[in-house]
mmCIF file with all atom_site columns, C-alpha atoms in Angstrom:
data_model
loop_
_atom_site.group_PDB
_atom_site.id
_atom_site.type_symbol
_atom_site.label_atom_id
_atom_site.label_alt_id
_atom_site.label_comp_id
_atom_site.label_asym_id
_atom_site.label_entity_id
_atom_site.label_seq_id
_atom_site.pdbx_PDB_ins_code
_atom_site.Cartn_x
_atom_site.Cartn_y
_atom_site.Cartn_z
_atom_site.occupancy
_atom_site.B_iso_or_equiv
_atom_site.pdbx_formal_charge
_atom_site.auth_seq_id
_atom_site.auth_comp_id
_atom_site.auth_asym_id
_atom_site.auth_atom_id
_atom_site.pdbx_PDB_model_num
ATOM 1  C CA . UNK K 1 1  ? -9.560  1.985   7.291   1.00 0.00 ? 17  UNK K CA 1
ATOM 2  C CA . UNK K 1 2  ? -11.901 4.996   7.061   1.00 0.00 ? 18  UNK K CA 1
ATOM 3  C CA . UNK K 1 3  ? -10.416 5.915   3.564   1.00 0.00 ? 19  UNK K CA 1
ATOM 4  C CA . UNK K 1 4  ? -10.858 2.313   2.398   1.00 0.00 ? 20  UNK K CA 1
ATOM 5  C CA . UNK K 1 5  ? -14.274 1.987   3.545   1.00 0.00 ? 21  UNK K CA 1
ATOM 6  C CA . UNK K 1 6  ? -15.380 5.016   1.999   1.00 0.00 ? 22  UNK K CA 1
ATOM 7  C CA . UNK K 1 7  ? -14.413 3.929   -1.623  1.00 0.00 ? 23  UNK K CA 1
ATOM 8  C CA . UNK K 1 8  ? -17.930 3.416   -3.500  1.00 0.00 ? 24  UNK K CA 1
ATOM 9  C CA . UNK K 1 9  ? -16.761 0.862   -5.683  1.00 0.00 ? 25  UNK K CA 1
ATOM 10 C CA . UNK K 1 10 ? -14.605 -1.283  -3.167  1.00 0.00 ? 26  UNK K CA 1
ATOM 11 C CA . UNK K 1 11 ? -14.876 -3.494  -0.151  1.00 0.00 ? 27  UNK K CA 1
ATOM 12 C CA . UNK K 1 12 ? -12.098 -3.826  2.363   1.00 0.00 ? 28  UNK K CA 1
ATOM 13 C CA . UNK K 1 13 ? -11.797 -5.712  5.723   1.00 0.00 ? 29  UNK K CA 1
ATOM 14 C CA . UNK K 1 14 ? -8.927  -5.309  8.319   1.00 0.00 ? 30  UNK K CA 1
ATOM 15 C CA . UNK K 1 15 ? -7.612  -8.763  9.363   1.00 0.00 ? 31  UNK K CA 1
ATOM 16 C CA . UNK K 1 16 ? -6.355  -9.283  12.812  1.00 0.00 ? 32  UNK K CA 1
ATOM 17 C CA . UNK K 1 17 ? -5.360  -12.808 12.869  1.00 0.00 ? 33  UNK K CA 1
ATOM 18 C CA . UNK K 1 18 ? -2.486  -13.822 15.012  1.00 0.00 ? 34  UNK K CA 1
ATOM 19 C CA . UNK K 1 19 ? -2.919  -17.500 14.028  1.00 0.00 ? 35  UNK K CA 1
ATOM 20 C CA . UNK K 1 20 ? -2.441  -17.003 10.261  1.00 0.00 ? 36  UNK K CA 1
ATOM 21 C CA . UNK K 1 21 ? 1.088   -15.429 10.214  1.00 0.00 ? 37  UNK K CA 1
ATOM 22 C CA . UNK K 1 22 ? 2.128   -13.662 7.182   1.00 0.00 ? 38  UNK K CA 1
ATOM 23 C CA . UNK K 1 23 ? -1.652  -12.911 6.322   1.00 0.00 ? 39  UNK K CA 1
ATOM 24 C CA . UNK K 1 24 ? -1.668  -8.894  5.002   1.00 0.00 ? 40  UNK K CA 1
ATOM 25 C CA . UNK K 1 25 ? -3.343  -6.372  7.411   1.00 0.00 ? 41  UNK K CA 1
ATOM 26 C CA . UNK K 1 26 ? -6.032  -5.391  4.982   1.00 0.00 ? 42  UNK K CA 1
ATOM 27 C CA . UNK K 1 27 ? -7.738  -7.184  2.318   1.00 0.00 ? 43  UNK K CA 1
ATOM 28 C CA . UNK K 1 28 ? -10.529 -6.425  -0.203  1.00 0.00 ? 44  UNK K CA 1
ATOM 29 C CA . UNK K 1 29 ? -11.430 -5.508  -3.589  1.00 0.00 ? 45  UNK K CA 1
ATOM 30 C CA . UNK K 1 30 ? -11.947 -2.612  -6.329  1.00 0.00 ? 46  UNK K CA 1
ATOM 31 C CA . UNK K 1 31 ? -14.364 -3.269  -9.051  1.00 0.00 ? 47  UNK K CA 1
ATOM 32 C CA . UNK K 1 32 ? -13.577 -6.848  -9.182  1.00 0.00 ? 48  UNK K CA 1
ATOM 33 C CA . UNK K 1 33 ? -9.921  -6.872  -8.604  1.00 0.00 ? 49  UNK K CA 1
ATOM 34 C CA . UNK K 1 34 ? -8.599  -8.076  -5.341  1.00 0.00 ? 50  UNK K CA 1
ATOM 35 C CA . UNK K 1 35 ? -6.190  -6.179  -3.331  1.00 0.00 ? 51  UNK K CA 1
ATOM 36 C CA . UNK K 1 36 ? -4.050  -7.215  -0.040  1.00 0.00 ? 52  UNK K CA 1
ATOM 37 C CA . UNK K 1 37 ? -2.340  -4.165  1.771   1.00 0.00 ? 53  UNK K CA 1
ATOM 38 C CA . UNK K 1 38 ? 0.432   -4.750  4.305   1.00 0.00 ? 54  UNK K CA 1
ATOM 39 C CA . UNK K 1 39 ? 0.730   -1.891  6.504   1.00 0.00 ? 55  UNK K CA 1
ATOM 40 C CA . UNK K 1 40 ? 4.077   -0.956  7.764   1.00 0.00 ? 56  UNK K CA 1
ATOM 41 C CA . UNK K 1 41 ? 5.682   1.846   9.872   1.00 0.00 ? 57  UNK K CA 1
ATOM 42 C CA . UNK K 1 42 ? 8.215   4.069   8.216   1.00 0.00 ? 58  UNK K CA 1
ATOM 43 C CA . UNK K 1 43 ? 11.089  1.872   9.046   1.00 0.00 ? 59  UNK K CA 1
ATOM 44 C CA . UNK K 1 44 ? 8.860   -1.414  9.318   1.00 0.00 ? 60  UNK K CA 1
ATOM 45 C CA . UNK K 1 45 ? 10.316  -4.623  7.401   1.00 0.00 ? 61  UNK K CA 1
ATOM 46 C CA . UNK K 1 46 ? 8.367   -6.977  5.441   1.00 0.00 ? 62  UNK K CA 1
ATOM 47 C CA . UNK K 1 47 ? 9.032   -10.629 6.699   1.00 0.00 ? 63  UNK K CA 1
ATOM 48 C CA . UNK K 1 48 ? 9.931   -13.358 4.314   1.00 0.00 ? 64  UNK K CA 1
ATOM 49 C CA . UNK K 1 49 ? 6.554   -14.902 4.946   1.00 0.00 ? 65  UNK K CA 1
ATOM 50 C CA . UNK K 1 50 ? 4.961   -11.608 4.448   1.00 0.00 ? 66  UNK K CA 1
ATOM 51 C CA . UNK K 1 51 ? 6.769   -11.370 1.206   1.00 0.00 ? 67  UNK K CA 1
ATOM 52 C CA . UNK K 1 52 ? 5.828   -14.759 0.082   1.00 0.00 ? 68  UNK K CA 1
ATOM 53 C CA . UNK K 1 53 ? 2.157   -14.251 0.740   1.00 0.00 ? 69  UNK K CA 1
ATOM 54 C CA . UNK K 1 54 ? 1.920   -10.768 -1.230  1.00 0.00 ? 70  UNK K CA 1
ATOM 55 C CA . UNK K 1 55 ? 3.682   -12.819 -4.368  1.00 0.00 ? 71  UNK K CA 1
ATOM 56 C CA . UNK K 1 56 ? 1.345   -15.599 -3.949  1.00 0.00 ? 72  UNK K CA 1
ATOM 57 C CA . UNK K 1 57 ? -1.584  -13.092 -4.219  1.00 0.00 ? 73  UNK K CA 1
ATOM 58 C CA . UNK K 1 58 ? -0.113  -11.605 -7.359  1.00 0.00 ? 74  UNK K CA 1
ATOM 59 C CA . UNK K 1 59 ? 0.768   -15.158 -8.804  1.00 0.00 ? 75  UNK K CA 1
ATOM 60 C CA . UNK K 1 60 ? -3.118  -15.740 -8.259  1.00 0.00 ? 76  UNK K CA 1
ATOM 61 C CA . UNK K 1 61 ? -4.283  -12.467 -10.051 1.00 0.00 ? 77  UNK K CA 1
ATOM 62 C CA . UNK K 1 62 ? -4.563  -9.998  -7.196  1.00 0.00 ? 78  UNK K CA 1
ATOM 63 C CA . UNK K 1 63 ? -2.494  -7.149  -6.618  1.00 0.00 ? 79  UNK K CA 1
ATOM 64 C CA . UNK K 1 64 ? -0.517  -6.696  -3.472  1.00 0.00 ? 80  UNK K CA 1
ATOM 65 C CA . UNK K 1 65 ? 0.939   -3.406  -1.684  1.00 0.00 ? 81  UNK K CA 1
ATOM 66 C CA . UNK K 1 66 ? 3.190   -2.598  1.102   1.00 0.00 ? 82  UNK K CA 1
ATOM 67 C CA . UNK K 1 67 ? 2.210   1.004   2.465   1.00 0.00 ? 83  UNK K CA 1
ATOM 68 C CA . UNK K 1 68 ? 3.690   3.127   4.869   1.00 0.00 ? 84  UNK K CA 1
ATOM 69 C CA . UNK K 1 69 ? 1.511   6.171   4.655   1.00 0.00 ? 85  UNK K CA 1
ATOM 70 C CA . UNK K 1 70 ? -2.204  7.015   3.884   1.00 0.00 ? 86  UNK K CA 1
ATOM 71 C CA . UNK K 1 71 ? -0.665  8.584   0.584   1.00 0.00 ? 87  UNK K CA 1
ATOM 72 C CA . UNK K 1 72 ? 0.690   5.092   -0.293  1.00 0.00 ? 88  UNK K CA 1
ATOM 73 C CA . UNK K 1 73 ? -2.746  3.638   0.639   1.00 0.00 ? 89  UNK K CA 1
ATOM 74 C CA . UNK K 1 74 ? -4.541  6.084   -1.900  1.00 0.00 ? 90  UNK K CA 1
ATOM 75 C CA . UNK K 1 75 ? -1.810  5.338   -4.626  1.00 0.00 ? 91  UNK K CA 1
ATOM 76 C CA . UNK K 1 76 ? -2.570  1.505   -3.950  1.00 0.00 ? 92  UNK K CA 1
ATOM 77 C CA . UNK K 1 77 ? -6.412  2.157   -4.454  1.00 0.00 ? 93  UNK K CA 1
ATOM 78 C CA . UNK K 1 78 ? -5.857  4.197   -7.619  1.00 0.00 ? 94  UNK K CA 1
ATOM 79 C CA . UNK K 1 79 ? -3.752  1.490   -9.099  1.00 0.00 ? 95  UNK K CA 1
ATOM 80 C CA . UNK K 1 80 ? -6.423  -1.120  -8.341  1.00 0.00 ? 96  UNK K CA 1
ATOM 81 C CA . UNK K 1 81 ? -8.932  1.214   -9.968  1.00 0.00 ? 97  UNK K CA 1
ATOM 82 C CA . UNK K 1 82 ? -7.182  1.463   -13.004 1.00 0.00 ? 98  UNK K CA 1
ATOM 83 C CA . UNK K 1 83 ? -6.854  -2.252  -13.419 1.00 0.00 ? 99  UNK K CA 1
ATOM 84 C CA . UNK K 1 84 ? -10.466 -2.495  -12.342 1.00 0.00 ? 100 UNK K CA 1
ATOM 85 C CA . UNK K 1 85 ? -13.049 -4.489  -14.586 1.00 0.00 ? 101 UNK K CA 1
ATOM 86 C CA . UNK K 1 86 ? -16.102 -2.095  -13.427 1.00 0.00 ? 102 UNK K CA 1
ATOM 87 C CA . UNK K 1 87 ? -15.353 1.659   -13.367 1.00 0.00 ? 103 UNK K CA 1
ATOM 88 C CA . UNK K 1 88 ? -18.471 2.514   -12.046 1.00 0.00 ? 104 UNK K CA 1
ATOM 89 C CA . UNK K 1 89 ? -19.599 1.998   -8.541  1.00 0.00 ? 105 UNK K CA 1
ATOM 90 C CA . UNK K 1 90 ? -22.117 -0.577  -7.797  1.00 0.00 ? 106 UNK K CA 1
#
């Protein structure tokens, strides 16, 4: 989370909601593009419900990622940044 919170052109929140199964672990935006990140351990499996939620986010214009390492989170942020409508920090 520290890496995400340090991004000057974005805002992120860790979701810890046991009442909304399938909700991605981290949600936020970079430059106006909504992003959702499902965090998994190396051998972690995305459930069918999680997969469905991530697809719904993409269907509605957001971007979703399954990340298993900090490097993958960094790549997800760069992908969001490339799609960003605002390239300069606010």
